Coordinates of C-alpha atoms and ligand atoms in Angstrom, one line a residue:
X1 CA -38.5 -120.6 8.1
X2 CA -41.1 -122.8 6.3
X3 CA -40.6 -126.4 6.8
X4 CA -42.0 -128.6 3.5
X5 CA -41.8 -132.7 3.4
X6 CA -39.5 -134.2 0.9
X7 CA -41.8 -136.0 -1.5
X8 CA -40.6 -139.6 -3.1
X9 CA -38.6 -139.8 -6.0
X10 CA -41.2 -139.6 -9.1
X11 CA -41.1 -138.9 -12.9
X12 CA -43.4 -136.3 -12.5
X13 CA -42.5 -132.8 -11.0
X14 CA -44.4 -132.2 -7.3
X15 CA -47.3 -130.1 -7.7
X16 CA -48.5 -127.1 -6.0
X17 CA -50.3 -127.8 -2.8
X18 CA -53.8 -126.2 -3.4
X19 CA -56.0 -125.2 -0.3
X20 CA -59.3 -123.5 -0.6
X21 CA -58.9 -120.7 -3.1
X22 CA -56.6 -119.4 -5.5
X23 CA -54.9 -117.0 -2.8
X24 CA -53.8 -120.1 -0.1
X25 CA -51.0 -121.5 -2.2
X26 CA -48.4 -121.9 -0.2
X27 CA -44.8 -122.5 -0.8
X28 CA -44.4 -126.2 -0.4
X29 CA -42.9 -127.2 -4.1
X30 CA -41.1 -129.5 -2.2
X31 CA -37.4 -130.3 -3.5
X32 CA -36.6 -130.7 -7.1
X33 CA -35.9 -134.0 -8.2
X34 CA -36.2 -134.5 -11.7
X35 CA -32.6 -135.0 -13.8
X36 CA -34.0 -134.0 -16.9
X37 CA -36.2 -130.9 -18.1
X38 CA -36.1 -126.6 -17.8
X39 CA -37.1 -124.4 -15.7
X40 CA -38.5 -120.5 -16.1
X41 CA -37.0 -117.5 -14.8
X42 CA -39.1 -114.2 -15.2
X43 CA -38.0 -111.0 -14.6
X44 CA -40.9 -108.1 -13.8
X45 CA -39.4 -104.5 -12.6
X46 CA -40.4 -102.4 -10.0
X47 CA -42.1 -100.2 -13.0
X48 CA -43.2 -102.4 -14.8
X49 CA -41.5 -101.4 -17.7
X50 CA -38.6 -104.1 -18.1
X51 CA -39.4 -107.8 -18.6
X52 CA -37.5 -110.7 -19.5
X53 CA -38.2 -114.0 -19.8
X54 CA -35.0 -117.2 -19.5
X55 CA -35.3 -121.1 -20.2
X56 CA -32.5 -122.6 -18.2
X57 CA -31.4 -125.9 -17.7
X58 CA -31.5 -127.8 -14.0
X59 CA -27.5 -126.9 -13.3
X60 CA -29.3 -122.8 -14.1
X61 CA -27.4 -121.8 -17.2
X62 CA -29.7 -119.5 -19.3
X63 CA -30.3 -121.4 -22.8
X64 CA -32.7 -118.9 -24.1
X65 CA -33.2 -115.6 -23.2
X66 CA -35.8 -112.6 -24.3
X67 CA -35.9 -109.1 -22.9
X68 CA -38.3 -106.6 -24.7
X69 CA -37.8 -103.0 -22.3
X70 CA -40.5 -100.7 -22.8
X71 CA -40.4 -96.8 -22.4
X72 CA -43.4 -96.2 -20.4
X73 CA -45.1 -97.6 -17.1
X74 CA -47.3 -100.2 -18.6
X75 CA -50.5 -101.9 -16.9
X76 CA -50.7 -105.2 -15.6
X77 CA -52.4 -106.7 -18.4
X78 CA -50.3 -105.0 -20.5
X79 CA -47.0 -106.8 -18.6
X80 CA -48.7 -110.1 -18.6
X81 CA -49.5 -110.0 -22.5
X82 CA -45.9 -109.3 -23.2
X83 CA -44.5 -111.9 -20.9
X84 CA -46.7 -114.0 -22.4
X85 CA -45.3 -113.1 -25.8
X86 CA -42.1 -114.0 -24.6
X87 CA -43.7 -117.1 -22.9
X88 CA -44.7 -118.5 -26.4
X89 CA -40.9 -117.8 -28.2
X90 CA -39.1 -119.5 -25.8
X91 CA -41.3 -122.0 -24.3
X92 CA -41.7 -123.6 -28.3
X93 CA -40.9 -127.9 -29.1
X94 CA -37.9 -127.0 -30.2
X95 CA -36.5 -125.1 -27.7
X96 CA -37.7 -128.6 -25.0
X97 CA -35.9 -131.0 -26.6
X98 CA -34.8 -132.5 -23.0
X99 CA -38.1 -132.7 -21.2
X100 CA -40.6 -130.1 -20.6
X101 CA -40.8 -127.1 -17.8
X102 CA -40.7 -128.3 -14.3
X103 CA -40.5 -124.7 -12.2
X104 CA -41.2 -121.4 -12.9
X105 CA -39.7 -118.8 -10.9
X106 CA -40.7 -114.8 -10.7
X107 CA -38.4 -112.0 -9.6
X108 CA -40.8 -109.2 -9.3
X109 CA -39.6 -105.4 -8.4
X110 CA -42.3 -104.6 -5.6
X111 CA -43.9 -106.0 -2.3
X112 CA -44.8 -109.5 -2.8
X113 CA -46.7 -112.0 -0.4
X114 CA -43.9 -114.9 -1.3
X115 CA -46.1 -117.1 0.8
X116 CA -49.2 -116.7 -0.6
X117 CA -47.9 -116.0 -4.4
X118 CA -49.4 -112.7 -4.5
X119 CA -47.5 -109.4 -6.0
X120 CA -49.2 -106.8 -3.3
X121 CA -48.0 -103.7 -5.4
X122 CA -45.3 -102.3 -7.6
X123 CA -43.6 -99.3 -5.7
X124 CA -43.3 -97.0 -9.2
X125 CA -46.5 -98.4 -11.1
X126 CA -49.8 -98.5 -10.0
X127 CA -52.6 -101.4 -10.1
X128 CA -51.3 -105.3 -9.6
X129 CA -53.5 -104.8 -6.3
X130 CA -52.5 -108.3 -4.5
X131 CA -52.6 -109.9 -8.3
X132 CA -52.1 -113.7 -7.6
X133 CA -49.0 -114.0 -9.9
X134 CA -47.9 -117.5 -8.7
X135 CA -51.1 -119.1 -9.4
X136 CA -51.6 -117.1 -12.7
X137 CA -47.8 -118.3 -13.8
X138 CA -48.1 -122.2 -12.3
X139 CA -51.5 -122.3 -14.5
X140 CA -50.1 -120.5 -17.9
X141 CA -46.9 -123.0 -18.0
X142 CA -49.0 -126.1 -16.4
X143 CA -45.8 -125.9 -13.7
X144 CA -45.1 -125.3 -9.9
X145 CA -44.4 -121.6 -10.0
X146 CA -42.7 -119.3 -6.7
X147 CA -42.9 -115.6 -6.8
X148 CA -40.6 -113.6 -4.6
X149 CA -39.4 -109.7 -4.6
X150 CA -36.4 -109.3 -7.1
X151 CA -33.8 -108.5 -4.0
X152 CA -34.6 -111.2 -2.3
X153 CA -34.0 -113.2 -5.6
X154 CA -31.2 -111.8 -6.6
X155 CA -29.7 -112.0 -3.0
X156 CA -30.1 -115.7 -3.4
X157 CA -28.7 -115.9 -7.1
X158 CA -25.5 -113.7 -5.3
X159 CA -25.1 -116.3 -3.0
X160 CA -25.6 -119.5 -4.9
X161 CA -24.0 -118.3 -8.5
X162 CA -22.7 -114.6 -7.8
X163 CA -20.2 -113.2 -5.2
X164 CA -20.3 -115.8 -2.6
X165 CA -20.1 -118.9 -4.6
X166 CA -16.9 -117.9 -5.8
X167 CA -15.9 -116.0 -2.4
X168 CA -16.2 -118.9 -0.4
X169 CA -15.1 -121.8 -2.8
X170 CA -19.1 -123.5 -2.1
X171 CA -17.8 -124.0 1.4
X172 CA -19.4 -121.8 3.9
X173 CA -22.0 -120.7 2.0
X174 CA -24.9 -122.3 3.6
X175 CA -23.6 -120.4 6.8
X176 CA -23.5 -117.0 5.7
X177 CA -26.2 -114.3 6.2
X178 CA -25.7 -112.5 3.4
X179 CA -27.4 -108.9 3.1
X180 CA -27.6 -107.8 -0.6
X181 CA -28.6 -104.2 -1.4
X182 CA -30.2 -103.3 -4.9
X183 CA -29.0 -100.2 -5.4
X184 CA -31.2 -98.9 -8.8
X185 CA -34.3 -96.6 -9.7
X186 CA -35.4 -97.6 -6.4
X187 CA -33.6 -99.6 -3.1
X188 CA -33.7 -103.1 -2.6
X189 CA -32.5 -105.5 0.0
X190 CA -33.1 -109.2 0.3
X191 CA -31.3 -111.2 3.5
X192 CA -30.2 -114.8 2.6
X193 CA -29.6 -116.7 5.7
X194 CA -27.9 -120.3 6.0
X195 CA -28.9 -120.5 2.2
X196 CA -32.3 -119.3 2.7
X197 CA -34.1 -116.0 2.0
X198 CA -35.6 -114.5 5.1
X199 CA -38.7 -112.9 4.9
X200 CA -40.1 -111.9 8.5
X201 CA -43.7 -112.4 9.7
X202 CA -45.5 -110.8 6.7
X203 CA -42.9 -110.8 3.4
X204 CA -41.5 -107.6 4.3
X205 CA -38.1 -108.2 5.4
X206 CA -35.2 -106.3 3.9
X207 CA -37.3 -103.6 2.4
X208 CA -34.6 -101.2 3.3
X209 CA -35.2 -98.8 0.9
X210 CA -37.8 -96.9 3.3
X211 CA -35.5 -96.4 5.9
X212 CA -35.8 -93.1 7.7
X213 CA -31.6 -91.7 7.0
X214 CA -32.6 -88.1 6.9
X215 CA -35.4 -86.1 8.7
X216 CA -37.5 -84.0 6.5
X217 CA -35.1 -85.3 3.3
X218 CA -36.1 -85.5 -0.2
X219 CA -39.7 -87.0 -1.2
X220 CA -39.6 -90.9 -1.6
X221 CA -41.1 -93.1 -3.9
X222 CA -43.4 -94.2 -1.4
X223 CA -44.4 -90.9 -0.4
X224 CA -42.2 -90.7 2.7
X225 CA -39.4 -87.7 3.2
X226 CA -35.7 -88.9 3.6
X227 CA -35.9 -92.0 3.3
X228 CA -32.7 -94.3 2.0
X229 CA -34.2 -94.8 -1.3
X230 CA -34.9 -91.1 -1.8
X231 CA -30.9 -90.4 -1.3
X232 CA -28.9 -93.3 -2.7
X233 CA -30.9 -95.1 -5.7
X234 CA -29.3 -94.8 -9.2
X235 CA -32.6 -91.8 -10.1
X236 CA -32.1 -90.0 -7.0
X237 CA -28.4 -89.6 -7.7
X238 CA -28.9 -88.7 -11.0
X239 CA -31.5 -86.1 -9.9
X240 CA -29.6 -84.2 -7.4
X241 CA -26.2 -84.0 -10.0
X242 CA -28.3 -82.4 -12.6
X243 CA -30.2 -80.5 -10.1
X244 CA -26.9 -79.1 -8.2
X245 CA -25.0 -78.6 -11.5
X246 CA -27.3 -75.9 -12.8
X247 CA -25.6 -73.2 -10.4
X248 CA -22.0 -74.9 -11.4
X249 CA -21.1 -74.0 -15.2
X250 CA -17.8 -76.1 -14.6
X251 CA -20.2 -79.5 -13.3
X252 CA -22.4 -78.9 -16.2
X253 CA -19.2 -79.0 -18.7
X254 CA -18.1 -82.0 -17.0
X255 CA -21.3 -83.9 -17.8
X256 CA -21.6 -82.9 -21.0
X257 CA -18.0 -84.4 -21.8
X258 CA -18.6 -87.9 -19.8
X259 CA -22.2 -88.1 -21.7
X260 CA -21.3 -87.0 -24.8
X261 CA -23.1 -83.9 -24.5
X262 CA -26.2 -85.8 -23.3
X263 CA -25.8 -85.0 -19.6
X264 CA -29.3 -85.9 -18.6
X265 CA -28.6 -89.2 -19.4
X266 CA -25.4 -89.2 -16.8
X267 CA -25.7 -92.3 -14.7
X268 CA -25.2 -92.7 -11.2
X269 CA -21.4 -94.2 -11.9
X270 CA -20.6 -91.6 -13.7
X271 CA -21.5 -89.0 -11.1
X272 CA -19.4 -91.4 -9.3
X273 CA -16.5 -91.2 -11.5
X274 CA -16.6 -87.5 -12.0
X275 CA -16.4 -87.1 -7.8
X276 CA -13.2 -89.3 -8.3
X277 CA -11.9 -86.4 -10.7
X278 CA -12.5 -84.1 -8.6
X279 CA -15.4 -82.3 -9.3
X280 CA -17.3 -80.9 -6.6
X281 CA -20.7 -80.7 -7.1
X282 CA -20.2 -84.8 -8.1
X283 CA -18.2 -85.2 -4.4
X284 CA -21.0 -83.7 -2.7
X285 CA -23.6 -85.6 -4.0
X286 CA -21.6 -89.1 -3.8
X287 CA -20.8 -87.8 -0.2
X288 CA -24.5 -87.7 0.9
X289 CA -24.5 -91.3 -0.1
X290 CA -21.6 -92.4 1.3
X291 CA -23.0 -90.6 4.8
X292 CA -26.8 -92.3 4.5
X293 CA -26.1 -95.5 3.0
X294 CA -23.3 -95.8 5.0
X295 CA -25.5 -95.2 8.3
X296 CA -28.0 -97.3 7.2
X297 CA -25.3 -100.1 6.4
X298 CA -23.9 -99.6 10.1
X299 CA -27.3 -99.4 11.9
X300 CA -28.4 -103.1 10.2
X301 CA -25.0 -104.8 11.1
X302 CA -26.0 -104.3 14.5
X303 CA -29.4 -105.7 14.1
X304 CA -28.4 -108.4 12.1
X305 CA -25.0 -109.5 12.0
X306 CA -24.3 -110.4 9.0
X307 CA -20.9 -111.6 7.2
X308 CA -21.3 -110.0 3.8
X309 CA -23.0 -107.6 2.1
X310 CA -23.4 -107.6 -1.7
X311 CA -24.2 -104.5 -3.3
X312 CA -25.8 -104.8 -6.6
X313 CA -27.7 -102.7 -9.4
X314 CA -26.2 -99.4 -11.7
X315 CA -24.6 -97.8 -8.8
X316 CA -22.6 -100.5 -7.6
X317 CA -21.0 -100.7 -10.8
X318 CA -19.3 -97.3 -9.4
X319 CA -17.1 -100.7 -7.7
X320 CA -14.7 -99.5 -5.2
X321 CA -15.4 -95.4 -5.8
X322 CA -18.3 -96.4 -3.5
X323 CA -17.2 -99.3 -1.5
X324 CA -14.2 -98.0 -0.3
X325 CA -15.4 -94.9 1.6
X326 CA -18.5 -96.9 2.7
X327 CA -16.3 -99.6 4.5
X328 CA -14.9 -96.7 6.4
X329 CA -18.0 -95.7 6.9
X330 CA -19.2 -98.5 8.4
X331 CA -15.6 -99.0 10.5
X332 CA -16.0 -95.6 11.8
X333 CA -19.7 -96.5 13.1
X334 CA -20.4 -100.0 14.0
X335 CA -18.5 -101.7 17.6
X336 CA -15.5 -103.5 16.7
X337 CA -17.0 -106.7 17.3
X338 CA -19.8 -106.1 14.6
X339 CA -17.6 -104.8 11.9
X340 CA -14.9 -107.4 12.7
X341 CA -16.0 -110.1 9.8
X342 CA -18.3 -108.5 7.4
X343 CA -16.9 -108.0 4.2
X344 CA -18.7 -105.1 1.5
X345 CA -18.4 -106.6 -2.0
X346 CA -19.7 -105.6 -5.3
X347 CA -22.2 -108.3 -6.8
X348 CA -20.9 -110.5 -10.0
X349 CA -24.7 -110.7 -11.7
X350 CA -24.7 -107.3 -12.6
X351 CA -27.7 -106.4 -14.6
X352 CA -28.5 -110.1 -15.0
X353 CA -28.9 -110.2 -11.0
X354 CA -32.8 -110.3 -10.8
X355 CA -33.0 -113.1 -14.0
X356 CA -30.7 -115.0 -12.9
X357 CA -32.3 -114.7 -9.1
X358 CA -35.8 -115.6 -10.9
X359 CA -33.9 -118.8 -12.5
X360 CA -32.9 -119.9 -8.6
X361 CA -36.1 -119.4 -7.1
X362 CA -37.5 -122.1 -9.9
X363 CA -34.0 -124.2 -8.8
X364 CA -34.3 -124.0 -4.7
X365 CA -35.3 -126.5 -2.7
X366 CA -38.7 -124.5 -1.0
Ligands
ZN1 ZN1 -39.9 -94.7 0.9

């Protein structure tokens, strides 16, 4: 963990500690003191493809609030031009009637260098090369900015405004090691430990999504075989249901009813909740999740210990269709003394997880 000095109470916000070159900032923002003013939350996904941009107050409730999706995989100056779009709309006078923009914080869906500020790569868009994001950000808003992947920032907005904050009544929750596990187009997993995110030696901690669950399984994202990611994600759900279901007339009727005759636009909870009606294409394909996520849930308990583990993204909104069977999972796999405290809970944030988790990386004390 990073250790940063405490600067004096001032007026002005503390300012990014610059070394020699636009790479070596590091993250010593020191605490937030101010009582009056915003910060910035932005949201960048693992594509690319779906941005939003939040003003918030300093208690972190969203004030304003702009999300413009795109339908393609977009470039990086094409992302930045947008955000900075968005940027301009929200960021006007009359929207900063109570001060002016002391943080910026970036949830960004890919490997990022959280102590450097750099974005490495997106894992399902190409270019943003080590792109120095922080700096970039800090320099468009004239504010301190912090970058960090968007499971490690929502694990944080989990634990400070999500599922543990209401879990725990505030009370325990700088002594939890929370796990939180992005289940969407691809897998995420952040690790929030007594209130801070852990990243290991280089930033890559809790990528979890590359986990080797199945030898010579289905191609990954990152162009590895069977890994977790290539199983359990919301599109590789999706993909095997519509693949399976073209040898089952009976499957294929059943996703044309719960779609509305759309059935390529079934969602991972939906596969879900036809498995829970009984169809059996559905149970086999929420069954190989169950089994590998369930694994890969079990083997990390015993490497980290941890007390709860939030599940969040599209196919957690499958709720206790999922969590149920992987709790058993996990009982049936892990020592008794492993599996004795750690609860599996569904995240609160929902969809807003990774805004909301950019909005408390502007907030935390770094
Ligand atoms: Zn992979």
């Amino acid at each position: 963990m990073m250790t940063s000095k405490i600067p004096e109470r001032s007026d002005k916000p503390p300012i990014l500690q610059r070394h020699s070159g636009p790479l070596a900032t590091t993250r010593t923002t020191g605490k937030l003191l101010a009582t009056q003013g915003y910060v910035v939350g932005i949201e960048i996904s693992g594509s690319g493809s779906r941005q939003t941009v939040a003003l918030a107050n300093l208690e972190g409730k969203v004030l304003h609030k702009v999300r413009r999706p795109l339908d393609y995989v977009p470039d990086t100056q094409s992302v930045l031009k947008l955000i900075d779009e968005m940027l301009t709309q929200i960021t006007g006078p009359e929207h900063l009637q109570d001060g002016r923009i002391l943080r910026v914080g970036v949830a960004v869906g890919g490997l990022v260098d959280a102590r450097r500020g750099v974005v490495r790569r997106l894992h399902h868009a190409h270019e943003w090369n080590n792109f120095p994001l922080q700096d970039y950000m800090a320099e468009r808003l004239e504010a301190p900015c912090i970058i960090d992947n968007n499971a490690n920032a929502a694990a944080l907005a989990e634990v400070e405004y999500g599922a543990l904050s209401e879990r725990e009544n505030g009370n325990r929750r700088g002594e939890q090691v929370a796990l939180y596990v992005g289940l969407g187009r691809g897998i995420g997993g952040g690790l929030v430990v007594n209130g801070r995110i852990y990243h290991g030696f280089s930033s890559t901690a809790g990528e979890i999504g590359h986990m080797l669950v199945k030898e010579h399984g289905p191609k990954c994202s990152c162009g590895g075989f069977g890994h977790l990611e290539a199983i359990a994600s919301a599109q590789a759900i999706v993909r095997r249901m519509i693949g399976l279901s073209i040898e089952y007339p009976e499957s294929a009727e059943a996703m044309r009813k719960i779609t509305d005759e759309r059935a390529e636009r079934i969602s991972a909870e939906q596969v879900f909740r036809l498995a829970a009606e009984g169809d059996k294409v559905a149970r086999q394909v929420t069954e190989e999740v169950e089994n590998y996520l369930g694994s890969a849930l079990a083997n990390i308990i015993h490497v980290i210990n941890p007390s709860v583990i939030i599940l969040g993204g599209p196919v957690a909104q499958a709720g206790d269709l999922l969590i149920a069977p992987l709790q058993a999972r996990v009982y049936a796999l892990c020592l008794p003394e492993a599996r004795e405290e750690v609860q599996i809970v569904q995240g609160k944030l929902g969809a807003e997880a990774n805004i909301i988790g950019a909005i408390t990386l502007a907030l935390q004390d770094v």
